[in-house]
Amino acid sequence: MLLEIFSFSTLTANIDKSLHAWMAPWLAVVTELVIIGIVFLLFYAVLGLFLVYLERKVCAIIQNRIGPNRVGKWGLLQTVADFIKLITKELIPIRNADSFLFNLAPFIVIAASFMAMAAIPFAKGLHAIDLNIGIFYIIAVSSLGVVGILIAGWSSNSKYSLIGAMRSGAQIVSYELSVGLSLLAVVVFAGTMQLSAIVESQANGWWIFKGHIPALIAFIIYLIASTAEINRGPFDLAEAESELTAGFHTEYSGIKFAFFFLAEYINMFIVAAIAATMFFGGWMPFHIGHWDAFNRVMDYIPSVVWFFGKTFFIIYLIMWFKWTFPRLRIDQLLNLEWKYLLPLSLMNIVIIAFVVLMGWYFH
Amino acid sequence: MNSVIKYFTSIFKGIRSLWAGMRVTGKYFVSPGEIVTEQYPENRATLKMAEGFKGEVIMPHDENNQHHCTGCGICELNCPNGSIEIITKRIPNEEGKPERVIDKHIYHLSMCTFCELCIKTCPSHALAWGQDFEHAVYDRTKLTKVLNKPGSTLKKEGALL
Amino acid sequence: MSEEIIKNIIVREDEDYIVNMGPQHPSTHGVLRLEVCLHGEFVNYLIPHIGYIHRGIEKMSESDTYKQIIHLTDRMDYLSAHMNNEAVCLAVENALGIEVPERVKYIRVILDELTRLASHHLWWSAFGMDLGALTTFFYGMRDREKVLAIFEESFGSRLLHSFNIPGGLMHDVHPNFQKHTMEFVRYFRKKLPEYKQLLTDNIIFHNRTKGIGIMPCETAVAFGVTGPSGRGSGFACDVRKVAPYGVYDKIEFKEILHEEGDSFSRYLVRMEEMEESLNILEHVVDQVPEGDYTARMKPIIKLPEGEYFQRVETARGELGVYIVSDGKKYPYRIKFRSPNFSNLFVLNTLAKGGKIADLVAICGSLDLVIPDIDR
Ligand code: SF4
Ligand code: SF4
């Protein structure tokens, strides 16, 4: 199979074998962990900077502007320059703030997003861990971030921050339900929670096509609910700048602010990556039934390209929302969840269970 | 039953209205020709500002370093915020009689509100708008300018500058 | 009425959760401080604190000649600079009994409407931004830019052009003035439907503004809320209709009125006013007669002893100029009745009991310009 050419599993297996050849087994495992950690850290930083740049360019073009264009070619180094500025800035201590929690909060937020990234299959054979409850793990871990936000809002000793944190708490607790239920739809289709198995199950067609209408509804609900979960417009109530100046991170400066900022973008990436994996087949190329010639052409495109292509398409969708819509009010936000999204996704789950039971989806 | 229908129509109406907005922004995303950003004018040599652009007040001089200002002080009187100070001196003319001429026409750019009254009221049309717009300086005193150039003299007759 | 006043008396308690919105806050659009007492997300009461940008324009005017006052009025409501100029000029002209040339009257009306459009553009942009739709800001600014380009061509400056002097205009407009105005009208007619799709029809926007901050007509009258904000409550207060000045009595145009009095109807009034301004411009641009750009004036203007009052419709409401003269070349006393001052103080009545997000929506729909409040 052509798919094998682009598989990373041979590469990772080779590395593993050679390490084991001249090291004690425990040392080899430790070395592997360190290597993976460093690779992820680098990836995280580069991805964060690139996403910030991308967002600025996308919103600029939507708004009839050019966007960053002075630092580097097409302004590519703009975010690097911004980052250097941020890390050299003063960390302003807040009087009467709970300094331990105040300093801890950004790390919790960033660690939560970092942990979630570990389980994502980036390409064929390229993930850090392939848990058999992968999707469950990601949902669980990514909602840890809200703890950081709550701590940040509470410990800042600022009224704006507190209101922002409380809003964020209410918002994430409720939207978590819809995210879980809409992802459950795909789990019901695929019959597994292991991310690699879910991707494999889409070899003959992505779930968004195979599961037709119920899957489409689940996807839309997921998109809305996850946008809300990562605090992005039109659901950015926790940092609604026209009401709360900057919400929960009003009092943060310098690198600590940068952490929040980076985590926000990485969370967007994670959400998009999950959507791509669950609904759009992850790294799986686009295949149509029995068109073998077509399918073979598609196989020539490496799986990494497929994965990132899909992910960035969904990221673009999320950005498109943000730069078009006004913000909701907190009660309307909760109305949307409890009156519309939750009943719909519950209904949807029942329909999907029925569809799967009767075998009405495309095999 | 009615309420159920209302529930679903409200959902579809909402989605339709949202889609209308997304069409607008989406249209601009795929048509980069609509970009309206104006870059900072770095083409100083060829830059042409609008006619009568109010950059700063200047006093035009001709090639013989001559201007039209008689030192009458009307612009100083008319300036609403004291941006202009006229310092005159007396020098003897050809007949030997002392005559009042302008020594320094001091202009405080930092206080000027660009109201155009000095230019309009000057009886000998000695003042005009300059096109320079880059007024940022590190020291406030640099914004105080002497409009008549050193060694310049009054142009008695001839066309306006 | 007295009950109304008692209802509005604010009693501060010690355990009130006070949040200071401003003097530096993204949604107060200037140095306004709102002392907001919150109960969770709800607003218990709010007290506006003004004076952060007080420059004493009225006092300064007492030592300026009538020509010099003009450039100070620019700096009150900087988005209606032209109308502010015009108010003082009309007051002085009426006091002296000067008839300004027809050309001046027509050009002033064109400038009135262009300024109104530019101001409404900015309001639309900022209102969208207050509600979190950041793209509206750039679309509004993009279209406003075209108006400012017309201003720059004719007056050399874009915002504070001090173009009026008592008796007429500072100088004649650029030869291309009418042509470019027409081009703008055609351009903006094409862009206006986008505003509708992006915000007016948007369901989130409806939810954020409909039924929010309802101001009954009586409240509007009681607080003296004029301009589009008052007309959103059905208070027919358009000075262009009530006491026409310039050539407004010769032009046919609609006074936009909406009865509901909520933020959405204030929004609609402004949107429809933009369309009406385009109609007026289309109607007037070709009718500008040739002639002088200023009447013959003495170099030093002295008003005869007495009191003079003139009001004009700015983009935000009714601006009144009250001049007391003792026959000298400086006014004895000058007082501006600025629309934003009255429009601000209705805020407590409207926002009480609502949420913080509603407060922002109401603030945006009242379209406040802070320097005009403080003067
Ligand atoms: S610039 Fe004109 S008004 Fe001023 S002193 Fe000279 S001649 Fe008089
Ligand atoms: S433009 Fe106005 S403020 Fe400036 S110097 Fe002339 S009179 Fe004074």
Tab-separated table of C-alpha atoms in Angstrom, chain A residues 44 91-92 98-115 144-156 248-249 251-264 266-267:
chain	number	residue	atom	x	y	z
A	44	TYR	CA	3.894	24.154	20.481
A	91	LEU	CA	5.993	41.172	35.225
A	92	ILE	CA	3.921	43.582	37.226
A	98	ASP	CA	-2.711	35.811	45.971
A	99	SER	CA	0.715	35.587	44.430
A	100	PHE	CA	1.078	31.791	44.498
A	101	LEU	CA	-2.200	31.169	42.675
A	102	PHE	CA	-1.643	34.216	40.516
A	103	ASN	CA	1.606	32.758	39.238
A	104	LEU	CA	0.270	29.232	39.030
A	105	ALA	CA	-2.743	29.987	36.835
A	106	PRO	CA	-0.987	30.513	33.491
A	107	PHE	CA	0.888	27.242	33.942
A	108	ILE	CA	-2.296	25.287	34.542
A	109	VAL	CA	-3.842	26.748	31.436
A	110	ILE	CA	-0.844	25.996	29.303
A	111	ALA	CA	-0.293	22.534	30.788
A	112	ALA	CA	-3.886	21.559	30.057
A	113	SER	CA	-3.556	22.403	26.391
A	114	PHE	CA	-0.141	20.754	26.278
A	115	MET	CA	-1.479	17.520	27.686
A	144	LEU	CA	-8.794	21.355	33.053
A	145	GLY	CA	-7.904	24.697	31.511
A	146	VAL	CA	-10.945	26.306	33.060
A	147	VAL	CA	-9.463	25.699	36.482
A	148	GLY	CA	-6.570	27.908	35.472
A	149	ILE	CA	-8.947	30.574	34.255
A	150	LEU	CA	-10.939	30.491	37.482
A	151	ILE	CA	-7.776	30.695	39.556
A	152	ALA	CA	-6.519	33.576	37.456
A	153	GLY	CA	-9.741	35.491	37.896
A	154	TRP	CA	-9.949	34.808	41.607
A	155	SER	CA	-6.372	35.542	42.536
A	156	SER	CA	-5.970	38.739	40.531
A	248	PHE	CA	-9.702	37.103	33.494
A	249	HIS	CA	-6.231	38.120	32.267
A	251	GLU	CA	-3.926	41.962	35.440
A	252	TYR	CA	-1.358	39.774	33.727
A	253	SER	CA	1.610	41.154	31.868
A	254	GLY	CA	4.664	39.956	30.049
A	255	ILE	CA	5.302	36.257	29.668
A	256	LYS	CA	2.398	35.279	31.893
A	257	PHE	CA	0.033	37.072	29.602
A	258	ALA	CA	1.782	35.422	26.672
A	259	PHE	CA	1.002	32.030	28.194
A	260	PHE	CA	-2.709	32.761	28.253
A	261	PHE	CA	-2.523	34.137	24.784
A	262	LEU	CA	-0.636	31.140	23.430
A	263	ALA	CA	-2.866	28.646	25.204
A	264	GLU	CA	-5.904	30.246	23.619
A	266	ILE	CA	-3.276	26.150	20.892
A	267	ASN	CA	-6.700	25.303	22.261
